Coordinates of C-alpha atoms in Angstrom, one line a residue:
S17 CA 79.9 185.4 120.7
S18 CA 80.6 181.9 119.2
T19 CA 79.3 181.0 115.8
N20 CA 77.8 177.8 114.5
G21 CA 80.9 176.8 112.5
S22 CA 79.5 177.8 109.1
G23 CA 81.6 180.7 108.0
P24 CA 81.4 182.4 104.6
C25 CA 82.5 180.4 101.7
W26 CA 85.4 182.8 101.0
A27 CA 86.7 183.2 104.5
G28 CA 89.3 180.4 104.2
A29 CA 90.9 182.1 101.2
M30 CA 92.0 185.2 103.2
G31 CA 95.1 183.5 104.6
Q32 CA 96.1 181.6 101.5
G33 CA 97.0 184.4 99.1
S34 CA 100.6 184.7 100.1
S35 CA 101.7 181.1 99.8
A36 CA 103.8 180.4 96.8
Q37 CA 104.4 177.0 95.2
V38 CA 107.9 176.0 93.9
A39 CA 108.1 173.4 91.2
A40 CA 110.2 170.4 92.0
P41 CA 113.3 169.9 89.9
A42 CA 112.7 167.5 87.1
G43 CA 114.4 164.1 87.5
P44 CA 116.6 162.4 84.9
A45 CA 115.0 161.4 81.7
P46 CA 113.9 157.7 81.7
A47 CA 116.0 155.3 79.8
K48 CA 114.9 154.5 76.3
E49 CA 113.5 151.0 75.9
T50 CA 115.0 148.6 73.4
A51 CA 112.9 147.0 70.7
G52 CA 112.8 143.7 72.5
Q53 CA 111.8 145.2 75.8
A54 CA 109.0 147.2 74.1
A55 CA 107.7 144.1 72.4
H56 CA 107.8 142.2 75.7
S57 CA 106.1 144.8 77.7
K58 CA 103.4 145.6 75.2
A59 CA 100.1 144.8 76.8
P60 CA 97.4 143.0 74.8
P61 CA 94.7 145.3 73.4
P62 CA 91.7 145.6 75.8
A63 CA 88.6 143.7 75.0
P64 CA 85.9 145.8 73.3
Q65 CA 83.3 147.0 75.8
P66 CA 79.6 147.1 75.1
P67 CA 78.2 150.5 74.3
Q68 CA 77.1 152.3 77.4
P69 CA 73.8 154.2 77.5
P70 CA 74.2 157.9 77.5
Q71 CA 74.5 159.4 80.9
P72 CA 72.3 162.4 81.9
P73 CA 74.2 165.7 82.2
P74 CA 75.5 166.5 85.7
P75 CA 73.6 169.1 87.7
P76 CA 75.1 172.6 87.5
K77 CA 77.7 173.2 90.1
E78 CA 77.4 176.1 92.5
R79 CA 80.3 178.5 91.9
I80 CA 82.1 179.7 95.0
P81 CA 82.5 183.4 95.0
E82 CA 86.0 184.7 95.1
A83 CA 87.4 186.5 98.1
P84 CA 87.3 190.3 97.8
A85 CA 90.5 192.0 96.9
S86 CA 90.0 194.6 99.6
L87 CA 87.7 195.2 102.6
P88 CA 87.0 198.9 103.2
E89 CA 85.6 198.0 106.6
L90 CA 89.1 197.1 107.8
S91 CA 90.5 200.6 107.0
R92 CA 88.0 202.1 109.4
M93 CA 89.1 200.0 112.4
T94 CA 91.7 201.0 115.0
P95 CA 94.9 199.1 115.5
D96 CA 93.5 197.7 118.8
E97 CA 90.4 196.4 117.1
L98 CA 92.5 194.8 114.4
S99 CA 94.7 193.2 117.0
Y100 CA 91.7 191.9 118.8
L101 CA 90.2 190.3 115.7
Q102 CA 93.6 188.8 114.8
A103 CA 93.8 187.2 118.3
N104 CA 90.2 186.2 118.6
T105 CA 89.0 183.8 115.8
S106 CA 85.4 183.7 117.0
A107 CA 85.1 187.5 117.0
L108 CA 86.7 187.5 113.5
D109 CA 84.1 185.0 112.3
D110 CA 81.3 187.1 113.7
W111 CA 82.6 190.2 112.1
I112 CA 83.0 188.5 108.7
L113 CA 79.4 187.2 108.9
Q114 CA 78.1 190.7 109.2
L115 CA 79.6 191.7 105.9
P116 CA 77.2 192.0 102.9
Q117 CA 79.3 189.5 100.9
A118 CA 79.1 186.9 103.7
E119 CA 75.4 187.5 104.2
A120 CA 74.8 186.8 100.5
C121 CA 76.7 183.5 100.9
V122 CA 74.7 182.5 104.0
Q123 CA 71.5 183.3 102.2
R124 CA 72.5 181.3 99.2
A125 CA 73.5 178.3 101.5
R126 CA 70.1 178.6 103.1
E127 CA 68.3 178.5 99.8
L128 CA 70.3 175.5 98.7
R129 CA 69.4 173.6 101.9
E130 CA 65.7 174.4 101.2
E131 CA 66.0 173.2 97.6
N132 CA 67.7 170.0 98.8
A133 CA 64.9 169.4 101.4
R134 CA 62.3 170.0 98.7
S135 CA 64.0 167.6 96.3
A136 CA 64.2 165.0 99.1
R137 CA 60.5 165.3 99.8
E138 CA 59.7 165.0 96.1
I139 CA 61.9 161.9 95.8
L140 CA 60.2 160.3 98.8
A141 CA 56.8 161.0 97.2
Q142 CA 57.9 159.5 93.9
E143 CA 59.3 156.5 95.7
D144 CA 55.9 155.8 97.2
D145 CA 54.3 156.1 93.7
L146 CA 57.0 153.9 92.3
N147 CA 56.3 151.2 95.0
V148 CA 52.6 151.3 94.1
A149 CA 53.4 151.0 90.4
V150 CA 55.7 148.1 91.0
K151 CA 53.1 146.3 93.1
C152 CA 50.5 146.9 90.4
D153 CA 52.9 145.7 87.7
E154 CA 53.5 142.4 89.7
E155 CA 49.8 141.9 90.1
L156 CA 49.2 142.4 86.4
R157 CA 52.0 140.1 85.5
N158 CA 50.6 137.4 87.8
E159 CA 47.1 137.8 86.4
L160 CA 48.5 137.8 82.8
G161 CA 50.4 134.6 83.5
A162 CA 47.3 132.9 84.9
R163 CA 45.2 134.0 81.9
R164 CA 48.0 132.9 79.5
E165 CA 48.0 129.4 81.1
A166 CA 44.2 129.3 80.8
V167 CA 44.3 130.3 77.2
E168 CA 47.0 127.7 76.4
A169 CA 44.9 125.0 78.1
L170 CA 41.9 126.1 76.0
L171 CA 44.0 126.0 72.8
R172 CA 45.2 122.5 73.6
S173 CA 41.7 121.3 74.3
R174 CA 40.5 122.9 71.1
N175 CA 43.2 121.2 69.1
E176 CA 42.4 117.9 70.6
I177 CA 38.7 118.3 69.9
L178 CA 39.5 119.3 66.3
Q179 CA 41.7 116.4 65.8
Q180 CA 39.1 114.0 67.2
Q181 CA 36.3 115.6 65.1
T182 CA 38.4 115.6 62.0
G183 CA 39.5 112.0 62.4
G184 CA 36.0 110.8 63.2
R185 CA 34.5 112.7 60.2
L186 CA 37.1 111.2 57.8
T187 CA 36.5 107.8 59.2
D188 CA 32.8 108.1 58.8
D189 CA 33.2 109.5 55.2
L190 CA 35.6 106.7 54.2
A191 CA 33.3 104.1 55.7
A192 CA 30.3 105.5 53.9
H193 CA 32.1 105.5 50.6
A194 CA 33.3 102.0 51.2
Q195 CA 29.7 100.9 51.9
A196 CA 28.6 102.7 48.7
A197 CA 31.2 100.9 46.7
E198 CA 30.2 97.6 48.2
T199 CA 26.5 98.3 47.3
S200 CA 27.4 99.3 43.8
A201 CA 29.5 96.1 43.3
D202 CA 26.6 94.0 44.6
G203 CA 24.3 95.8 42.1
V204 CA 26.7 95.1 39.2
L205 CA 26.8 91.4 40.2
R206 CA 23.0 91.2 40.4
E207 CA 22.6 92.8 37.0
A208 CA 25.0 90.3 35.5
L209 CA 23.3 87.4 37.0
A210 CA 19.8 88.6 36.0
A211 CA 20.8 89.3 32.4
P212 CA 19.1 86.8 29.9
G213 CA 21.3 84.5 27.9
T214 CA 25.0 84.1 28.0
M215 CA 27.5 87.1 28.2
D216 CA 29.8 87.6 25.3
A217 CA 33.5 88.3 25.8
A218 CA 33.0 92.1 25.8
A219 CA 30.1 92.1 28.3
L220 CA 32.1 89.8 30.6
A221 CA 35.2 92.0 30.4
N222 CA 33.1 95.1 31.2
F223 CA 31.4 93.3 34.2
R224 CA 34.8 92.2 35.5
A225 CA 36.4 95.6 35.2
Q226 CA 33.5 97.4 37.0
Y227 CA 33.2 94.7 39.8
V228 CA 37.0 94.7 40.5
Q229 CA 37.2 98.5 40.5
L230 CA 34.3 98.8 43.0
K231 CA 35.8 96.1 45.2
V232 CA 39.2 97.8 45.2
E233 CA 37.7 101.2 46.0
K234 CA 35.7 99.6 48.9
H235 CA 38.8 97.9 50.3
W236 CA 41.2 100.8 50.2
R237 CA 38.6 103.2 51.7
L238 CA 37.8 100.7 54.4
A239 CA 41.6 100.3 55.1
A240 CA 42.0 104.0 55.4
S241 CA 39.0 104.2 57.7
T242 CA 40.4 101.5 59.9
R243 CA 43.9 103.2 60.1
L244 CA 42.3 106.5 61.2
G245 CA 40.1 104.6 63.7
A246 CA 43.2 103.1 65.2
D247 CA 44.2 106.5 66.7
G248 CA 41.2 106.3 69.1
S249 CA 38.1 106.3 67.1
T250 CA 35.9 103.3 66.6
S251 CA 36.1 102.2 62.9
P252 CA 32.7 101.0 61.6
S253 CA 32.6 97.6 60.1
V254 CA 31.6 97.2 56.5
P255 CA 30.5 93.7 55.3

């Protein structure tokens, strides 16, 4: 009967035990390089490579069982049977597959095929989960990008509003203080005009200092308010 071509893992070693290897004679020793040749042939040092991440350990390798030193089953066969097996390779393979050692190898090969098939199914299942996770990650990234753009737009709007409100508040405060200084200067002038008699030198100097100080305060506050209003706000007019 013909086999399926998968013989035992030690069947090929039966006819290889008698072959001997002879070492080839060593050739002549290479000539010694001179100092100039060595310096000329010296290669530049290799560029440093970036550190590589540690690789996972390789899976354990399946050890091939060694061929048995003797087969007691052969000693129970007749010379005709031995000659038949020697002449018929298919019959020899069938006979070898019936041995306990060969059956163990075949069983182990079957187990390995089943393990590989199970690993392949697990990988395919994990691949589907990975595709779903990648799709969810892309959707989350897109949603996060849209939300980030919306938040940045809100922040820009808030900053613009704060700048406008701050500028307008300062403009109003400066205009109010300028108006208060103008009112105080007018009050000082009215008091001086309504005073009876003639002012002496001290009273005149005091009036002049107060009036000039209030006018200066009014004008610099009004100038600052006008400068801030030039950025877009309407600066109030102070008489």
